[in-house]
Amino acid sequence: MKYMLLKTYAPTKYCDTPINEWSPEEIRAHIDFQRALGAQLAEAGELVDAQGLAGPEEARIVSSDGRSAPVVTDGPFPETKEFLAGYWIVDVDSPERAYEIAAQASAAPGPGGKPIGEYIEVRAVMGAPATEQ
């Protein structure tokens, strides 16, 4: 079954320092951890896709009524302290395995190399309903 693991940067009880205040070495260690996790999942045949996302300052909200020009606005709001930073899509045998991977991702290093305990949302990827023929 496929699961999407959504990586959210937000203050946690283990780390409330925003990533833009981390040292370059701490950011590099964090990214190296993410790459190593991706390589481990790929080697195990569990990785479908993984991507980091641009910061919220580059996000846009689009809405449309289907008739007139779409409305494009900045978003999410810049004062937010949490944002979607990236995701993994994994194909694993059980929800428990998806939770294990999420726990490993949650323990990514932050300031001082300590695990940050970031929030990883785990959602099953739903298949399309069968079509009748």
XYZ file of N, CA and C in Angstrom:
399
model
N 0.842 -1.179 0.000
C 0.000 0.000 0.000
C 0.888 1.245 0.000
N 0.430 2.267 -0.683
C 1.202 3.502 -0.756
C 0.740 4.477 0.324
N 1.723 5.187 0.866
C 1.478 6.215 1.873
C 2.258 7.461 1.500
N 1.663 8.609 1.802
C 2.366 9.872 1.649
C 2.732 10.353 3.043
N 3.995 10.656 3.227
C 4.501 11.181 4.488
C 4.809 12.656 4.260
N 4.043 13.514 4.905
C 4.155 14.954 4.711
C 5.022 15.555 5.806
N 6.089 16.193 5.404
C 7.075 16.772 6.321
C 6.734 18.239 6.547
N 6.414 18.570 7.796
C 6.028 19.927 8.139
C 7.052 20.538 9.075
N 7.562 21.709 8.716
C 8.412 22.455 9.639
C 7.515 23.272 10.545
N 7.645 23.048 11.809
C 6.875 23.779 12.818
C 7.632 23.651 14.130
N 7.425 24.570 15.052
C 8.054 24.404 16.369
C 7.573 23.102 17.013
N 8.495 22.385 17.638
C 8.149 21.162 18.356
C 8.676 21.290 19.779
N 8.337 20.341 20.620
C 8.847 20.410 21.991
C 10.355 20.171 22.037
N 10.920 19.636 20.961
C 12.358 19.375 20.914
C 13.142 20.487 20.232
N 12.464 21.237 19.365
C 13.158 22.292 18.603
C 12.162 23.375 18.214
N 12.402 24.577 18.723
C 11.539 25.693 18.335
C 12.307 26.762 17.574
N 13.517 26.415 17.124
C 14.332 27.341 16.342
C 13.992 27.184 14.865
N 13.513 28.225 14.200
C 13.203 28.127 12.768
C 14.449 27.747 11.968
N 14.238 26.968 10.919
C 15.371 26.474 10.128
C 16.190 27.620 9.545
N 15.580 28.766 9.281
C 16.353 29.884 8.732
C 17.295 30.498 9.764
N 17.219 30.035 11.014
C 18.154 30.484 12.048
C 19.202 29.423 12.378
N 19.171 28.281 11.692
C 20.174 27.242 11.905
C 21.461 27.656 11.202
N 22.575 27.118 11.660
C 23.852 27.374 10.997
C 23.882 26.618 9.667
N 24.726 27.046 8.739
C 24.855 26.308 7.474
C 25.224 24.844 7.694
N 26.040 24.558 8.690
C 26.427 23.169 8.976
C 25.233 22.355 9.462
N 24.388 22.975 10.280
C 23.201 22.269 10.781
C 22.216 21.994 9.652
N 22.051 22.947 8.754
C 21.173 22.742 7.600
C 21.734 21.637 6.715
N 23.034 21.666 6.484
C 23.666 20.640 5.650
C 23.487 19.252 6.263
N 23.662 19.124 7.576
C 23.486 17.834 8.252
C 22.040 17.357 8.124
N 21.102 18.282 8.227
C 19.687 17.939 8.096
C 19.390 17.423 6.680
N 19.876 18.125 5.678
C 19.643 17.717 4.288
C 20.354 16.407 3.988
N 21.563 16.227 4.503
C 22.277 14.960 4.316
C 21.482 13.800 4.911
N 20.863 14.040 6.071
C 20.022 13.028 6.694
C 18.858 12.665 5.767
N 18.216 13.695 5.202
C 17.074 13.450 4.305
C 17.513 12.634 3.083
N 18.644 12.981 2.517
C 19.152 12.241 1.352
C 19.475 10.797 1.708
N 20.089 10.585 2.870
C 20.424 9.224 3.307
C 19.159 8.403 3.531
N 18.135 9.012 4.115
C 16.871 8.310 4.308
C 16.266 7.933 2.966
N 16.267 8.856 2.018
C 15.759 8.560 0.681
C 16.524 7.418 0.020
N 17.848 7.420 0.143
C 18.662 6.347 -0.439
C 18.347 5.008 0.225
N 18.175 5.019 1.529
C 17.845 3.787 2.264
C 16.493 3.233 1.793
N 15.509 4.096 1.649
C 14.187 3.655 1.201
C 14.225 3.166 -0.248
N 15.005 3.835 -1.091
C 15.138 3.407 -2.486
C 15.793 2.030 -2.555
N 16.841 1.836 -1.764
C 17.537 0.543 -1.755
C 16.620 -0.582 -1.291
N 15.711 -0.279 -0.367
C 14.763 -1.275 0.141
C 13.583 -1.483 -0.808
N 13.507 -0.681 -1.884
C 12.408 -0.787 -2.833
C 11.116 -0.177 -2.318
N 11.203 0.679 -1.309
C 10.000 1.275 -0.708
C 9.723 2.695 -1.174
N 10.690 3.349 -1.779
C 10.528 4.747 -2.167
C 9.857 4.862 -3.531
N 8.765 5.603 -3.583
C 8.103 5.907 -4.846
C 8.568 7.273 -5.328
N 8.567 8.258 -4.421
C 8.991 9.614 -4.758
C 9.271 10.368 -3.467
N 10.133 11.351 -3.537
C 10.406 12.238 -2.410
C 10.878 13.564 -2.976
N 10.330 14.648 -2.440
C 10.704 15.969 -2.921
C 10.671 16.961 -1.775
N 11.602 17.883 -1.789
C 11.525 19.045 -0.925
C 10.737 20.115 -1.659
N 10.088 20.970 -0.910
C 9.275 22.021 -1.521
C 9.868 23.390 -1.225
N 9.621 24.340 -2.128
C 10.046 25.725 -1.910
C 9.350 26.268 -0.676
N 9.929 27.276 -0.071
C 9.369 27.880 1.126
C 8.033 28.554 0.873
N 7.311 28.843 1.954
C 5.982 29.430 1.817
C 5.981 30.796 1.145
N 7.118 31.487 1.153
C 7.165 32.793 0.491
C 7.007 32.667 -1.024
N 7.205 31.469 -1.560
C 7.035 31.238 -2.990
C 5.709 30.565 -3.328
N 4.914 30.230 -2.316
C 3.642 29.545 -2.539
C 2.586 30.522 -3.047
N 1.660 30.006 -3.817
C 0.530 30.788 -4.311
C -0.731 29.952 -4.119
N -1.830 30.637 -3.849
C -3.137 30.014 -3.735
C -3.904 30.361 -5.004
N -4.462 29.348 -5.658
C -5.209 29.556 -6.895
C -6.643 29.085 -6.681
N -7.595 29.909 -7.077
C -8.993 29.502 -7.037
C -9.661 29.910 -8.343
N -10.720 29.184 -8.684
C -11.397 29.474 -9.949
C -12.851 29.023 -9.848
N -13.715 29.762 -10.515
C -15.113 29.348 -10.617
C -15.352 28.582 -11.917
N -14.290 28.373 -12.688
C -14.396 27.629 -13.936
C -14.859 28.452 -15.124
N -15.216 29.703 -14.885
C -15.709 30.547 -15.979
C -14.826 31.762 -16.213
N -14.423 32.400 -15.143
C -13.607 33.603 -15.285
C -12.148 33.279 -15.006
N -11.306 34.284 -15.162
C -9.871 34.088 -14.948
C -9.606 33.614 -13.508
N -8.663 32.715 -13.336
C -8.351 32.262 -11.973
C -7.801 33.403 -11.125
N -8.019 33.282 -9.832
C -7.501 34.255 -8.875
C -6.257 33.636 -8.243
N -5.140 34.346 -8.332
C -3.867 33.862 -7.791
C -3.432 34.840 -6.707
N -3.246 34.325 -5.490
C -2.829 35.168 -4.374
C -1.635 34.547 -3.671
N -0.919 35.375 -2.934
C 0.186 34.862 -2.128
C -0.380 33.959 -1.039
N 0.410 32.990 -0.655
C -0.039 32.131 0.427
C 0.941 31.016 0.622
N 0.906 30.311 1.710
C 0.090 30.643 2.866
C 0.579 31.926 3.519
N -0.081 32.330 4.544
C 0.240 33.606 5.164
C 1.666 33.601 5.715
N 2.429 34.666 5.475
C 3.838 34.686 5.873
C 4.062 34.615 7.379
N 3.065 34.978 8.184
C 3.282 34.932 9.625
C 3.160 33.524 10.198
N 2.802 32.563 9.352
C 2.690 31.196 9.840
C 4.053 30.670 10.287
N 4.070 29.887 11.344
C 5.321 29.321 11.842
C 5.496 27.879 11.405
N 4.553 27.366 10.665
C 4.686 26.014 10.144
C 4.391 26.037 8.653
N 5.018 25.108 7.940
C 4.779 25.019 6.515
C 5.161 23.638 6.018
N 4.535 23.229 4.934
C 4.833 21.953 4.308
C 6.184 22.082 3.614
N 7.139 21.278 4.048
C 8.507 21.397 3.549
C 8.849 20.342 2.499
N 8.121 19.244 2.475
C 8.422 18.193 1.523
C 7.599 16.959 1.815
N 7.867 15.919 1.055
C 7.115 14.687 1.228
C 7.895 13.488 0.721
N 7.469 12.338 1.181
C 7.898 11.056 0.637
C 6.628 10.304 0.271
N 6.660 9.560 -0.812
C 5.619 8.574 -1.086
C 6.322 7.234 -1.013
N 5.821 6.380 -0.148
C 6.418 5.071 0.043
C 5.393 3.994 -0.289
N 5.885 2.850 -0.718
C 5.041 1.696 -1.000
C 5.509 0.592 -0.069
N 4.722 0.347 0.976
C 5.115 -0.575 2.039
C 4.002 -1.579 2.305
N 4.322 -2.611 3.080
C 3.380 -3.693 3.329
C 2.323 -3.390 4.378
N 2.568 -2.384 5.219
C 1.628 -2.147 6.311
C 1.689 -0.691 6.768
N 0.622 -0.241 7.422
C 0.674 1.107 7.984
C 1.773 1.226 9.031
N 2.025 0.155 9.771
C 3.074 0.191 10.795
C 4.433 0.506 10.194
N 4.725 -0.036 9.006
C 6.003 0.272 8.357
C 6.047 1.745 7.962
N 4.935 2.292 7.489
C 4.890 3.722 7.155
C 5.151 4.550 8.409
N 4.597 4.131 9.548
C 4.818 4.847 10.802
C 6.283 4.765 11.230
N 6.914 3.607 11.006
C 8.346 3.468 11.334
C 9.183 4.452 10.523
N 8.877 4.559 9.239
C 9.618 5.485 8.377
C 9.368 6.923 8.828
N 8.117 7.239 9.155
C 7.790 8.592 9.625
C 8.547 8.914 10.909
N 8.639 7.936 11.812
C 9.367 8.160 13.066
C 10.841 8.418 12.790
N 11.405 7.664 11.855
C 12.809 7.881 11.494
C 12.990 9.283 10.921
N 12.082 9.696 10.039
C 12.159 11.033 9.447
C 11.980 12.117 10.506
N 11.120 11.872 11.484
C 10.857 12.842 12.546
C 12.101 13.154 13.367
N 12.978 12.174 13.474
C 14.183 12.320 14.294
C 15.349 12.959 13.539
N 15.068 13.628 12.434
C 16.120 14.316 11.677
C 16.865 15.295 12.585
N 18.164 15.473 12.335
C 18.934 16.383 13.192
C 18.614 17.851 12.921
N 18.719 18.620 13.983
C 18.535 20.067 13.900
C 19.680 20.758 14.595
N 19.412 21.877 15.268
C 20.474 22.610 15.961
C 21.221 21.719 16.959
N 22.533 21.794 16.884
C 23.371 20.983 17.771
C 23.356 19.514 17.444
N 22.759 19.127 16.303
C 22.695 17.725 15.904
C 21.629 16.923 16.631
N 20.820 17.585 17.455
C 19.790 16.886 18.227
C 18.562 16.629 17.361
N 17.891 15.475 17.555
C 16.657 15.199 16.808
C 15.613 16.293 17.052
N 14.947 16.708 15.991
C 14.003 17.818 16.127
C 12.572 17.367 16.412
N 12.274 16.092 16.231
C 10.924 15.617 16.515
C 9.870 16.302 15.670
N 10.208 16.528 14.395
C 9.255 17.241 13.553
C 8.036 16.379 13.263
N 6.960 17.055 12.919
C 5.698 16.384 12.671
C 5.666 15.828 11.259
N 5.410 14.533 11.160
C 5.282 13.866 9.873
C 3.860 13.313 9.793
N 3.080 13.846 8.888
C 1.710 13.362 8.704
C 1.747 12.170 7.754
N 1.086 11.090 8.126
C 1.055 9.874 7.314
C -0.364 9.687 6.783
N -0.482 9.602 5.459
C -1.791 9.390 4.836
C -1.692 8.297 3.791
N -2.673 7.418 3.776
C -2.754 6.416 2.724
C -3.065 7.122 1.409
N -2.458 6.658 0.338
C -2.751 7.170 -0.989
C -3.908 6.328 -1.523
N -4.992 6.979 -1.807
C -6.194 6.268 -2.243
C -6.133 5.980 -3.730
N -6.488 4.782 -4.102
C -6.564 4.430 -5.510
C -7.870 4.925 -6.101
N -7.920 5.044 -7.383
C -9.162 5.443 -8.058
C -10.145 4.287 -7.977
N -11.431 4.595 -7.881
C -12.409 3.512 -7.844
C -12.402 2.747 -9.165
N -12.732 1.487 -9.086
C -12.777 0.663 -10.293
C -13.861 1.194 -11.207
N -13.588 1.142 -12.505
C -14.591 1.590 -13.475
C -15.344 0.373 -13.993
N -16.629 0.553 -14.202
C -17.440 -0.545 -14.755
C -17.294 -0.558 -16.261
N -17.253 -1.761 -16.785
C -17.113 -1.885 -18.245
C -18.336 -2.504 -18.853
